[in-house]
Amino acid sequence: MILCLQIARQCRRYLHTYPLLQGTRNRPPKGQKSDAQAEPKQQTDGWSGVIGLEIHAQIKSKSKLFSGSGTEFSAPSNTQVSLFDCATPGTLPVLNRRCVEAAVKTAFALNCTINPVSLFDRKHYFYADLPTGYQITQRYKPIAASGWMEYVQVVNKQPHKHIVNIEQIQLEQDSGKSIHNPQDNNSLIDLNRAGIGLMEIITKPDFTSGEQAAAFVRELVLILKVLHVCDVRMFEGSLRVDANISVHRKGEPLGVRSEVKNLASMKFISKAIDYEISRQVKILEKGEKVVNETRGFDLKTGRTYPMRDKEILQDYRYMPEPNLPPLRLFNSENSQIVPQGQVDIAVVKKELPELPSVKRTRYLEEFKLFPIHAAMIVADERLSSLFDAAVPMAKNSTPQNVSTLIMNGLVGILNTANLSESAEEIPVKPKDFALLTDMLSEEKVPRSIVLNILQDLVKDGSGSTDVAKVIEDNKWYQINDEAELGALCDRVIAEDSESLEAIKAGRMKAFNALMAKVKTLSKDLANMKLTKGIMEKKLEIKATKD
Amino acid sequence: MLKSFVLQMARRGFLASSMRETRRQKCSECFKEVYQWKNKDNRPTEHCEINVAEEAKRANLSLETIYHLENLSLVDFSSGAAIARLASAIRYADRLKDIDVSGVEPLFSLLENETLPLREDEITEGQQKEDVIRNAKVTFEDFYVAPPGNIALEQDKKYDSFLNNESPLNAGQQKELSSVELKKVRRQA
């Protein structure tokens, strides 16, 4: 034992003296704390909830974290399992580089400090879907720590900015899937999912309500999608959220917390957290104590229930993983030589796409879009790429015109066309979209025609239609000439004497009938705004707002 | 009977064979060397007195900890002597706390100077369902079959009687089989 101590003293490895790799230079903007007015009304008599989240995001990689088997969802049972995944003695783990790059990308996006040296640990517990009896994770020296993220919570249609602190990001293995079979009183175990890489993102307990937590998860989901690190299908299990909830009165120490596991959608998250807070408040007001336990959430009843299997307080007996040496990350910017096959942080940083918050700020400040338009376009990557490409091409329209056409026209068409979510691009070329926007803002083509053309483009999908030519061939130009419009109005007035009499009698609804007639007569090409003015002048009536 | 007596005489001399057989061995509880009468079933008799309650208190071993350890390790303690042995093992290991290790980075692996090699993200294994489920005794349509959930161990053993020195030391311990009984067991297996 004394010998061990001497060796330990000689082999001093000052891990803390490795230069820390900063995620980004950005620190949370000084003085910008969570808006005080956004804090929800205290639920009951001065009790406030304290919530921390643990998010498990499955890394989108072709093979698993420590073995070479595939990761597809819904493969036939136990076909994507290698001998390491089913814990055959003698097999060893080998780390997947793509998973490390994914974790580093996420660390940059969440403004974390990246640890240049990180270690793996074993977390022991017994369960049928964990063949080895332990999970390889990174509890004590994870790949990234101490980050922050800004998110927006909409309260009464007002957006409020919040900042949440991220405790750490770690790489870990997923467990298999167990299908409970109550009729035969057993469980069926499928190990296809066992060993897939997970990123666990642990936040500090900065949330005070379920709504805040749901808003944060929404923003995080968007970031993970944009980074292409996780295909966030919560119902398929690619993203799982666990919440640690406790209540306390302000100024008093934190209460006993309980954990609610497996919240599978935003609605679940906010409802489960709010129910759990109210449940704990009720218990404490009775004078009883809250038990530290693991609970699940049932959407049908809207209540959390204790999970029978997890009644015993788990002692995970963490120990360093003896088969894995330290994971080192290199940074060529600090003039480090990156060994063959290792991860270079500088390369990962260069390949980072534009983050949603940065994009949103750009849209709001540079292009002056409406906040709701900015939020919705940023939320869908395909729309934002279309927008970014079309704006410089649309020479005669403002960016607001482009965004308005997207939001009020294209989105509706895409929804009805049932475009699958996995489609990479929208089948409308930016050049065509820019042309249509120009035509619309110059009032050369009427809006209904524009929408029809968009619909045809989406249906066609090939992108080979020459829009200008189509408009030219069909002569779909808007009639803006006042003389021509006047002539049309006269024709309609002459033909439709009934409506004329109705208007003279005072029934203004007949005015709409006349306008409709002009529209059909002109084959939808009349400029209805101008026509209205002209018709009103002709009939010598005051302008009525229909 | 006569044959064994004669053999004894031949082996150990005339005087020794007339004495009742004793043997010199270490008491398994206090490790002192004692002479013990060799009894018929060859079980070492207890000669020393162990205060289980005191040993447990010195090692900070409570009832909850014993149940917790049983759950984690699936080892059945079942006797006062075993608990006393556990307590002395804990106190032996506690001596590590006396060493001053402030400022020393712990050595967690002899591989600490190595760098973890990384693998390209490609599918190289899998599609070996037959190999993977071959060792499972019970399978159902290519799934492993396991009991439902985790079954908690029953905690109805009376450890508090040991911790209060009420039961004898070896009560509850499985009786060591004599050589005759061992032969029977081996023949049956």
XYZ file of C-alpha atoms in Angstrom:
735
model
C 0.000 0.000 0.000
C 2.888 2.324 0.812
C 4.390 1.470 -2.562
C 1.149 2.481 -4.264
C 1.277 5.801 -2.489
C 4.834 6.421 -3.624
C 3.930 5.642 -7.205
C 0.921 7.896 -6.932
C 3.103 10.741 -5.679
C 5.577 10.268 -8.515
C 2.944 9.983 -11.194
C 1.299 13.281 -10.425
C -0.898 14.057 -13.346
C -2.180 17.529 -12.930
C -5.262 17.100 -15.023
C -6.383 20.524 -13.992
C -3.306 22.140 -15.555
C -4.248 21.146 -19.090
C -5.340 24.378 -20.793
C -9.083 24.454 -20.744
C -10.649 24.439 -24.160
C -13.250 27.179 -24.221
C -16.458 26.385 -26.026
C -17.021 29.892 -27.309
C -15.831 33.257 -26.179
C -19.382 34.287 -25.471
C -20.396 34.569 -21.890
C -24.003 35.204 -20.924
C -24.741 38.853 -21.671
C -24.029 40.763 -18.517
C -26.966 42.088 -16.642
C -29.459 40.108 -18.634
C -31.071 37.840 -16.143
C -34.375 36.056 -16.531
C -37.150 38.573 -16.748
C -38.653 38.822 -13.303
C -42.133 39.397 -14.620
C -41.994 36.124 -16.462
C -41.905 34.130 -13.243
C -45.251 32.440 -12.967
C -47.532 33.254 -10.112
C -46.554 31.225 -7.056
C -48.716 28.182 -7.226
C -49.639 27.921 -3.587
C -48.846 30.201 -0.691
C -45.239 31.013 -1.357
C -44.109 27.574 -2.469
C -41.875 27.633 -5.504
C -40.832 24.706 -7.606
C -37.201 23.886 -8.338
C -36.738 21.743 -11.413
C -33.652 20.352 -13.076
C -33.736 18.369 -16.297
C -31.689 15.439 -17.571
C -32.022 15.055 -21.306
C -30.848 11.891 -23.047
C -30.398 12.470 -26.783
C -29.563 9.514 -29.013
C -26.627 10.409 -31.225
C -27.350 10.064 -34.923
C -24.530 7.783 -35.978
C -24.388 4.759 -38.233
C -22.899 2.481 -35.618
C -23.111 2.240 -31.858
C -20.971 4.003 -29.292
C -18.588 1.180 -28.424
C -19.274 -1.484 -31.052
C -19.789 -1.733 -34.779
C -23.430 -2.794 -34.945
C -26.038 -0.665 -36.678
C -28.451 1.775 -35.044
C -31.580 1.751 -37.190
C -34.903 2.096 -35.502
C -37.309 -0.865 -35.790
C -34.870 -3.431 -37.068
C -35.896 -7.063 -36.421
C -35.257 -7.934 -32.801
C -31.706 -8.724 -31.755
C -30.268 -8.394 -35.260
C -28.270 -5.235 -34.548
C -26.414 -6.773 -31.651
C -22.737 -7.643 -31.626
C -21.018 -9.895 -29.119
C -19.911 -6.847 -27.116
C -23.470 -5.527 -26.851
C -24.754 -8.747 -25.317
C -21.915 -8.715 -22.759
C -20.004 -11.727 -23.999
C -16.947 -12.154 -21.769
C -13.744 -11.167 -23.506
C -15.164 -8.371 -25.656
C -13.906 -4.814 -25.259
C -15.307 -1.360 -26.101
C -13.870 0.855 -28.880
C -15.163 4.432 -29.008
C -16.894 5.806 -32.107
C -15.386 9.051 -33.384
C -18.636 10.420 -34.747
C -20.144 10.327 -31.254
C -17.236 12.345 -29.862
C -17.641 14.936 -32.627
C -21.364 15.115 -31.920
C -20.732 15.773 -28.236
C -18.158 18.480 -29.034
C -20.587 20.177 -31.451
C -23.304 20.211 -28.808
C -20.821 21.549 -26.262
C -20.056 24.474 -28.571
C -23.747 25.150 -29.144
C -24.415 25.194 -25.402
C -21.401 27.422 -24.637
C -19.717 24.774 -22.514
C -16.134 24.455 -21.411
C -14.734 21.427 -23.181
C -12.518 19.184 -21.064
C -9.428 18.266 -23.056
C -9.146 15.050 -21.031
C -12.256 13.149 -20.030
C -12.707 9.788 -18.342
C -15.277 7.017 -18.525
C -16.932 5.433 -15.480
C -19.067 2.394 -14.834
C -22.493 2.822 -13.291
C -23.696 -0.475 -11.822
C -27.299 -1.552 -11.467
C -29.223 -4.738 -12.134
C -31.887 -4.770 -14.827
C -32.682 -7.277 -17.549
C -32.092 -4.800 -20.386
C -28.542 -4.055 -19.201
C -26.621 -7.212 -20.085
C -23.295 -6.260 -18.513
C -24.837 -5.108 -15.248
C -23.188 -1.714 -15.681
C -23.513 1.241 -18.032
C -20.377 2.972 -19.341
C -20.903 6.671 -18.710
C -18.919 9.781 -17.799
C -20.003 10.842 -14.361
C -16.995 12.515 -12.817
C -14.965 13.954 -15.684
C -17.348 14.430 -18.620
C -16.513 15.696 -22.057
C -17.993 19.174 -21.402
C -19.172 21.120 -18.379
C -20.426 24.511 -17.176
C -22.389 25.859 -20.089
C -25.442 28.031 -20.544
C -28.295 28.437 -22.993
C -30.761 31.156 -23.693
C -34.357 30.301 -24.483
C -37.613 32.172 -24.903
C -40.795 31.497 -22.982
C -43.973 33.020 -24.359
C -46.261 34.212 -21.549
C -49.516 35.891 -22.598
C -48.175 36.307 -26.133
C -45.151 38.184 -24.773
C -41.753 36.572 -25.265
C -39.502 36.444 -22.200
C -35.847 35.514 -22.353
C -34.400 33.078 -19.834
C -30.957 31.659 -19.302
C -30.412 28.172 -17.992
C -27.056 26.866 -16.801
C -25.895 23.510 -18.089
C -24.141 21.324 -15.544
C -22.449 18.914 -17.937
C -22.664 16.985 -21.177
C -21.551 13.372 -21.080
C -21.364 10.404 -23.402
C -23.022 7.218 -22.290
C -24.495 3.935 -23.509
C -28.163 3.323 -24.029
C -29.786 0.216 -22.540
C -31.860 -2.354 -24.411
C -35.606 -2.325 -24.710
C -37.842 -4.462 -22.533
C -41.377 -5.229 -23.582
C -43.503 -6.097 -20.604
C -45.671 -9.121 -21.136
C -48.162 -9.262 -18.288
C -50.093 -12.250 -19.580
C -47.087 -14.565 -19.357
C -45.660 -12.662 -16.390
C -42.327 -11.985 -18.039
C -40.463 -9.360 -20.042
C -39.155 -9.725 -23.565
C -35.761 -8.135 -24.068
C -34.513 -6.701 -27.354
C -30.896 -5.538 -27.348
C -30.956 -3.605 -30.629
C -30.894 -0.367 -28.711
C -28.288 -1.482 -26.178
C -25.038 0.347 -26.716
C -26.283 3.186 -28.940
C -24.517 6.423 -28.021
C -26.423 8.885 -25.868
C -25.558 12.429 -24.936
C -26.808 13.220 -21.485
C -27.311 16.940 -20.969
C -27.788 17.807 -17.311
C -29.095 21.251 -16.451
C -28.765 23.025 -13.139
C -32.081 23.330 -11.278
C -32.900 26.718 -12.771
C -36.484 26.101 -13.837
C -39.460 27.109 -11.753
C -42.373 25.748 -13.775
C -43.319 23.148 -16.343
C -43.821 25.778 -19.042
C -40.261 26.991 -18.704
C -38.936 23.478 -18.916
C -41.006 22.786 -22.031
C -39.818 26.006 -23.680
C -36.217 25.079 -22.964
C -36.658 21.599 -24.415
C -38.242 23.077 -27.538
C -35.209 25.275 -28.113
C -32.796 22.451 -27.350
C -34.589 20.183 -29.812
C -34.174 22.822 -32.492
C -30.462 23.180 -31.772
C -29.882 19.427 -31.891
C -31.761 19.184 -35.183
C -29.785 22.014 -36.757
C -26.492 20.457 -35.679
C -27.591 17.123 -37.234
C -26.563 15.453 -34.035
C -29.872 13.829 -33.149
C -33.040 13.181 -35.159
C -35.296 14.338 -32.407
C -38.204 11.947 -32.637
C -39.370 11.945 -29.064
C -41.978 9.294 -29.606
C -39.428 6.944 -31.103
C -37.268 7.492 -28.089
C -34.462 9.495 -29.675
C -34.894 12.168 -27.032
C -35.903 11.351 -23.466
C -36.368 13.873 -20.715
C -36.267 13.169 -16.981
C -37.154 15.871 -14.479
C -35.937 16.263 -10.888
C -38.582 18.221 -9.011
C -38.698 19.644 -5.502
C -40.500 22.501 -3.803
C -39.464 24.943 -1.129
C -40.379 28.283 0.266
C -38.192 31.170 -0.732
C -35.283 31.567 1.613
C -35.554 28.066 3.006
C -33.266 25.211 2.005
C -34.196 23.078 -0.975
C -36.700 20.318 -0.391
C -36.428 16.590 -1.054
C -36.624 15.953 -4.753
C -38.365 13.264 -6.712
C -37.553 12.157 -10.196
C -40.095 11.804 -12.974
C -38.805 9.657 -15.814
C -39.571 9.156 -19.473
C -41.434 12.290 -20.436
C -41.967 11.847 -24.132
C -43.298 15.173 -25.397
C -43.475 18.866 -24.510
C -47.018 18.500 -23.255
C -46.013 15.627 -20.973
C -43.143 17.683 -19.603
C -45.170 20.709 -18.609
C -48.135 18.724 -17.283
C -46.067 16.230 -15.311
C -43.945 18.918 -13.696
C -46.932 21.023 -12.719
C -48.753 18.010 -11.277
C -45.694 16.905 -9.327
C -45.209 20.386 -7.852
C -48.816 20.512 -6.709
C -48.565 16.979 -5.304
C -45.483 17.821 -3.276
C -47.025 21.054 -2.006
C -50.090 19.123 -0.828
C -47.916 16.622 1.016
C -45.838 19.322 2.677
C -48.855 21.340 3.723
C -50.259 18.279 5.445
C -47.065 18.161 7.421
C -45.754 14.950 5.881
C -42.422 14.436 4.165
C -41.743 14.034 0.483
C -40.097 10.719 -0.355
C -37.127 10.643 -2.711
C -38.422 8.235 -5.345
C -38.666 7.627 -9.054
C -42.024 8.234 -10.639
C -43.578 7.856 -14.074
C -46.248 9.969 -15.714
C -49.570 8.804 -17.074
C -51.049 11.212 -19.587
C -54.541 9.778 -19.338
C -54.941 10.611 -15.683
C -52.484 13.497 -15.761
C -50.788 12.148 -12.635
C -47.406 10.818 -11.666
C -47.225 7.364 -10.120
C -44.354 5.676 -8.277
C -42.455 3.168 -10.386
C -42.502 -0.118 -8.530
C -39.146 -1.339 -9.762
C -37.227 1.634 -8.571
C -38.359 1.672 -4.952
C -34.989 0.687 -3.561
C -32.559 3.556 -3.348
C -29.952 2.747 -5.934
C -26.287 2.709 -5.060
C -24.552 2.877 -8.410
C -21.056 2.055 -7.123
C -19.314 4.246 -9.697
C -15.861 3.061 -10.603
C -13.447 4.141 -13.368
C -13.856 2.070 -16.521
C -10.656 0.039 -16.584
C -10.814 -0.839 -20.281
C -10.810 2.726 -21.590
C -7.848 5.106 -21.329
C -8.617 8.838 -21.096
C -10.340 10.471 -24.059
C -8.161 13.326 -25.275
C -9.347 16.143 -27.522
C -6.860 18.186 -29.533
C -7.015 21.727 -30.816
C -4.889 22.614 -33.810
C -5.535 26.290 -33.082
C -3.364 25.953 -29.999
C -0.653 24.538 -32.278
C -1.170 21.018 -30.993
C -0.370 18.196 -33.347
C -3.488 16.123 -33.827
C -2.626 12.417 -33.978
C -4.093 10.351 -36.779
C -7.751 9.526 -36.265
C -8.286 11.798 -33.249
C -10.775 14.623 -32.993
C -9.613 18.162 -33.739
C -11.797 20.705 -31.989
C -10.826 23.501 -34.358
C -12.191 21.532 -37.324
C -15.456 20.831 -35.507
C -15.800 24.517 -34.636
C -15.310 25.554 -38.245
C -17.993 23.168 -39.411
C -20.615 24.401 -36.957
C -23.773 25.623 -38.694
C -25.456 28.866 -37.710
C -27.268 28.387 -34.413
C -31.003 29.162 -34.215
C -30.628 31.987 -31.707
C -28.022 33.714 -33.870
C -30.202 33.261 -36.923
C -33.237 34.632 -35.137
C -31.326 37.704 -34.010
C -30.093 38.214 -37.554
C -33.613 37.990 -38.947
C -34.958 40.401 -36.387
C -32.211 42.979 -36.550
C -30.886 42.779 -40.075
C -34.039 41.937 -41.957
C -36.536 43.363 -39.495
C -38.941 40.463 -39.783
C -41.943 40.075 -37.518
C -40.896 38.086 -34.433
C -43.407 35.339 -35.086
C -42.224 34.969 -38.678
C -38.605 34.877 -37.560
C -39.359 32.225 -34.962
C -41.306 30.003 -37.333
C -38.886 30.236 -40.241
C -35.917 29.482 -37.984
C -37.768 26.508 -36.540
C -37.763 24.747 -39.917
C -34.388 24.356 -41.533
C -35.743 24.034 -45.060
C -37.748 27.224 -44.807
C -34.767 29.129 -43.470
C -32.491 27.893 -46.225
C -35.108 28.890 -48.817
C -35.457 32.273 -47.169
C -31.719 32.867 -47.005
C -31.319 32.006 -50.670
C -34.354 33.911 -51.945
C -33.790 37.230 -50.156
C -30.710 38.315 -52.148
C -32.387 37.175 -55.363
C -35.619 39.119 -54.789
C -34.348 42.478 -55.953
C -37.592 44.347 -55.823
C -39.004 43.048 -52.566
C -38.120 43.547 -48.949
C -37.177 40.521 -46.844
C -40.484 41.032 -45.063
C -42.320 40.379 -48.307
C -40.432 37.134 -48.746
C -41.179 35.995 -45.216
C -44.823 36.975 -45.499
C -45.219 34.934 -48.657
C -43.556 31.983 -46.966
C -45.691 32.186 -43.840
C -49.022 33.118 -45.351
C -48.725 31.138 -48.558
C -46.081 28.469 -48.776
C -46.557 26.940 -45.339
C -50.259 26.320 -45.951
C -49.537 24.719 -49.309
C -46.832 22.501 -47.824
C -49.127 21.387 -45.020
C -51.899 20.345 -47.392
C -49.456 18.722 -49.755
C -48.369 16.534 -46.833
C -44.696 16.895 -47.492
C -42.874 14.287 -45.451
C -40.649 15.541 -42.707
C -37.639 13.728 -44.008
C -37.697 15.593 -47.317
C -34.427 17.459 -47.577
C -35.649 20.412 -49.545
C -38.790 22.170 -50.488
C -39.502 21.539 -54.171
C -39.586 25.263 -54.901
C -36.350 26.763 -56.151
C -35.199 29.928 -54.420
C -34.897 31.660 -57.791
C -38.538 30.880 -58.615
C -39.668 31.937 -55.187
C -37.784 35.201 -55.481
C -39.364 35.835 -58.854
C -42.852 35.231 -57.518
C -42.235 37.495 -54.551
C -41.014 40.226 -56.855
C -44.025 39.875 -59.078
C -46.331 39.990 -56.081
C -44.773 43.035 -54.528
C -44.662 44.852 -57.854
C -48.295 43.964 -58.266
C -47.602 42.355 -61.607
C -49.311 39.059 -60.797
C -52.320 38.699 -58.536
C -51.912 36.844 -55.246
C -54.273 33.983 -56.064
C -52.328 33.207 -59.224
C -49.086 33.229 -57.248
C -50.507 30.723 -54.793
C -51.711 28.527 -57.639
C -48.287 28.543 -59.202
C -46.690 27.630 -55.871
C -49.117 24.772 -55.477
C -48.244 23.467 -58.934
C -44.542 23.739 -58.205
C -44.898 21.769 -54.992
C -47.000 19.105 -56.671
C -44.669 18.876 -59.612
C -41.645 18.598 -57.411
C -39.124 18.523 -60.194
C -38.257 22.197 -60.093
C -37.947 22.313 -63.833
C -40.821 24.679 -64.534
C -39.822 28.005 -65.904
C -42.099 30.238 -63.895
C -41.607 33.363 -65.962
C -42.445 31.452 -69.100
C -45.557 29.972 -67.545
C -46.810 33.401 -66.541
C -46.005 34.725 -69.987
C -47.768 31.873 -71.751
C -50.919 32.152 -69.705
C -50.849 35.907 -69.669
C -51.466 35.952 -65.956
C -50.655 39.596 -65.539
C -52.620 41.669 -63.104
C -54.811 44.346 -64.552
C -53.684 47.581 -62.953
C -54.827 49.946 -65.620
C -57.625 52.108 -64.243
C -59.278 52.598 -67.566
C -59.518 48.864 -68.144
C -60.821 48.299 -64.665
C -63.338 51.049 -65.134
C -64.578 49.401 -68.301
C -65.008 46.095 -66.457
C -66.924 47.789 -63.678
C -69.233 49.427 -66.165
C -69.925 46.096 -67.815
C -70.792 44.472 -64.533
C -73.037 47.337 -63.476
C -74.846 47.193 -66.792
C -75.386 43.442 -66.571
C -76.357 43.054 -62.963
C -79.266 45.366 -62.271
C -80.531 43.379 -59.274
C -77.506 44.067 -57.186
C -77.628 47.690 -58.201
C -81.122 48.038 -56.888
C -80.183 46.249 -53.702
C -77.352 48.671 -53.114
C -79.597 51.630 -53.807
C -82.003 50.188 -51.276
C -79.207 50.086 -48.767
C -78.118 46.443 -48.673
C -74.372 46.744 -48.832
C -73.808 43.014 -49.140
C -74.707 43.212 -52.771
C -71.537 45.234 -53.254
C -69.547 42.068 -52.672
C -71.547 40.341 -55.376
C -70.537 43.029 -57.846
C -66.890 42.736 -56.853
C -67.032 38.977 -57.268
C -68.492 39.419 -60.697
C -65.648 41.729 -61.708
C -63.184 39.181 -60.451
C -64.630 36.313 -62.449
C -65.022 38.482 -65.516
C -61.367 39.395 -65.429
C -60.337 35.748 -64.791
C -58.982 36.646 -61.364
C -56.578 39.123 -62.862
C -58.157 42.357 -61.682
C -56.446 44.352 -58.976
C -59.208 44.159 -56.407
C -57.971 47.070 -54.312
C -58.119 49.469 -57.200
C -61.350 47.960 -58.432
C -63.006 48.603 -55.100
C -62.119 52.274 -55.222
C -63.300 52.606 -58.794
C -66.565 50.801 -58.157
C -67.277 52.907 -55.122
C -66.704 56.064 -57.098
C -68.990 54.820 -59.792
C -71.756 53.967 -57.421
C -71.102 57.129 -55.436
C -71.216 55.411 -52.123
C -69.014 55.855 -49.143
C -66.301 53.347 -48.570
C -67.586 50.584 -46.337
C -65.266 48.197 -44.670
C -66.545 44.736 -45.514
C -12.670 -50.026 14.509
C -9.814 -52.290 15.578
C -8.006 -51.672 12.347
C -8.153 -47.902 12.784
C -6.896 -48.225 16.369
C -3.969 -50.329 15.254
C -3.162 -47.902 12.483
C -3.299 -45.011 14.905
C -0.880 -46.796 17.214
C 1.454 -47.452 14.377
C 1.306 -43.876 13.146
C 1.586 -41.916 16.331
C 2.980 -44.214 18.938
C 1.456 -46.076 21.823
C 0.799 -43.208 24.244
C -0.787 -40.839 21.854
C -3.318 -43.322 20.566
C -4.928 -43.699 23.945
C -5.668 -39.989 24.287
C -8.829 -38.587 22.944
C -8.036 -36.917 19.689
C -7.377 -33.251 19.749
C -6.048 -30.973 17.149
C -4.260 -27.716 17.138
C -5.762 -25.126 14.910
C -6.570 -21.498 14.689
C -9.934 -20.383 15.897
C -11.576 -18.917 12.906
C -13.025 -16.044 14.889
C -10.175 -14.664 16.954
C -7.295 -16.317 15.065
C -5.664 -17.615 18.222
C -4.158 -21.059 18.167
C -5.980 -23.436 20.446
C -6.288 -27.098 21.120
C -9.728 -28.237 20.319
C -11.408 -31.583 20.937
C -12.058 -33.207 17.645
C -15.736 -33.964 17.710
C -17.595 -36.426 15.590
C -18.768 -34.091 12.899
C -15.406 -32.305 12.661
C -16.844 -28.883 13.279
C -14.533 -26.464 15.061
C -16.018 -25.516 18.401
C -16.306 -21.897 19.287
C -14.043 -20.998 22.135
C -13.937 -17.249 22.081
C -16.573 -14.652 22.720
C -17.270 -12.093 20.117
C -19.471 -9.173 20.923
C -21.287 -8.711 17.638
C -23.042 -5.563 18.749
C -19.810 -3.844 19.715
C -18.009 -4.867 16.551
C -20.888 -3.575 14.461
C -20.991 -0.264 16.308
C -17.268 0.282 15.902
C -17.595 -0.237 12.157
C -20.709 1.972 11.901
C -22.691 -0.964 10.611
C -26.436 -0.515 11.011
C -29.337 -2.772 10.149
C -30.156 -0.755 7.033
C -26.579 -1.063 5.803
C -26.632 -4.832 6.212
C -29.864 -5.144 4.247
C -28.497 -2.732 1.623
C -25.300 -4.763 1.233
C -27.268 -7.968 0.907
C -29.368 -6.413 -1.863
C -26.337 -5.191 -3.747
C -24.109 -8.204 -3.412
C -26.722 -10.986 -3.135
C -24.607 -12.503 -0.338
C -26.544 -14.048 2.529
C -24.938 -13.099 5.827
C -27.305 -15.108 8.012
C -25.149 -15.416 11.134
C -23.681 -13.237 13.834
C -20.207 -14.505 13.094
C -20.500 -13.350 9.490
C -21.607 -9.906 10.571
C -18.710 -9.698 13.004
C -16.325 -10.698 10.245
C -17.823 -8.030 7.984
C -17.378 -5.439 10.700
C -13.734 -6.345 11.246
C -13.113 -6.208 7.473
C -14.620 -2.728 7.350
C -12.441 -1.557 10.229
C -9.383 -3.022 8.551
C -10.146 -1.101 5.350
C -10.873 2.085 7.326
C -7.187 2.385 8.072
C -6.796 3.770 4.550
C -8.518 6.945 5.727
C -5.583 7.701 8.023
C -3.287 8.372 5.085
C -2.920 11.977 4.002
C -3.454 12.135 0.259
C -4.142 15.831 -0.133
C -2.760 17.139 -3.412
C -2.194 13.722 -4.930
C -4.097 12.883 -8.109
C -5.593 9.428 -7.753
C -4.233 6.714 -10.005
C -7.271 5.158 -11.587
C -5.642 3.076 -14.300
C -2.170 2.178 -15.469
C -3.315 3.289 -18.924
C -3.581 6.905 -17.848
C -0.849 8.075 -20.210
C -2.463 6.473 -23.233
C -4.931 8.122 -25.552
C -8.192 6.407 -26.296
C -8.115 5.254 -29.936
C -11.210 6.147 -31.943
C -13.065 4.081 -34.514
C -14.597 5.245 -37.794
C -18.381 5.359 -37.785
C -19.159 2.328 -39.937
C -21.265 -0.763 -39.472
C -18.875 -3.672 -39.066
C -20.787 -6.071 -36.804
C -24.289 -7.216 -36.076
C -26.640 -9.535 -37.963
C -25.550 -12.402 -35.704
C -28.850 -13.067 -34.028
C -28.317 -16.827 -33.690
C -24.983 -16.392 -31.937
C -26.337 -13.713 -29.678
C -29.356 -15.623 -28.347
C -27.719 -19.022 -28.433
C -26.788 -19.090 -24.771
C -30.223 -18.096 -23.535
C -32.149 -21.068 -22.187
C -35.515 -19.480 -22.824
C -36.247 -17.320 -25.842
C -39.482 -16.291 -27.465
C -39.569 -15.213 -31.106
C -35.976 -13.992 -31.062
C -36.410 -12.060 -27.803
C -34.689 -12.877 -24.559
C -37.158 -13.743 -21.814
C -36.659 -12.294 -18.371
C -38.754 -12.134 -15.217
C -40.914 -9.014 -14.965
C -39.053 -6.061 -13.488
C -36.825 -6.285 -10.468
C -37.925 -8.528 -7.634
C -36.852 -7.058 -4.305
C -35.181 -9.375 -1.812
C -37.259 -10.279 1.224
C -36.029 -8.589 4.337
C -37.573 -10.738 7.056
C -34.374 -12.061 8.623
C -33.814 -11.258 12.243
C -30.502 -9.456 12.087
C -31.363 -7.273 15.015
C -31.105 -10.316 17.286
C -27.509 -10.720 16.193
C -26.785 -7.044 16.579
C -28.105 -7.182 20.143
C -26.086 -10.279 21.000
C -29.235 -12.264 21.646
C -28.632 -15.196 19.311
C -25.572 -17.420 19.441
C -22.795 -16.601 16.994
C -23.201 -19.399 14.561
C -26.936 -19.686 14.592
C -28.321 -19.685 11.121
C -25.060 -20.682 9.538
C -25.263 -23.667 7.290
C -23.892 -26.719 9.026
C -20.583 -27.839 7.597
C -20.945 -31.326 6.218
C -18.804 -34.117 7.681
C -16.704 -36.203 5.330
C -19.290 -38.986 5.326
C -22.082 -36.629 4.401
C -19.904 -34.982 1.778
C -19.331 -38.337 0.104
C -23.091 -38.921 0.021
C -23.686 -35.526 -1.598
C -20.973 -36.138 -4.170
C -22.404 -39.547 -5.065
C -25.837 -38.064 -5.592
C -24.607 -35.281 -7.850
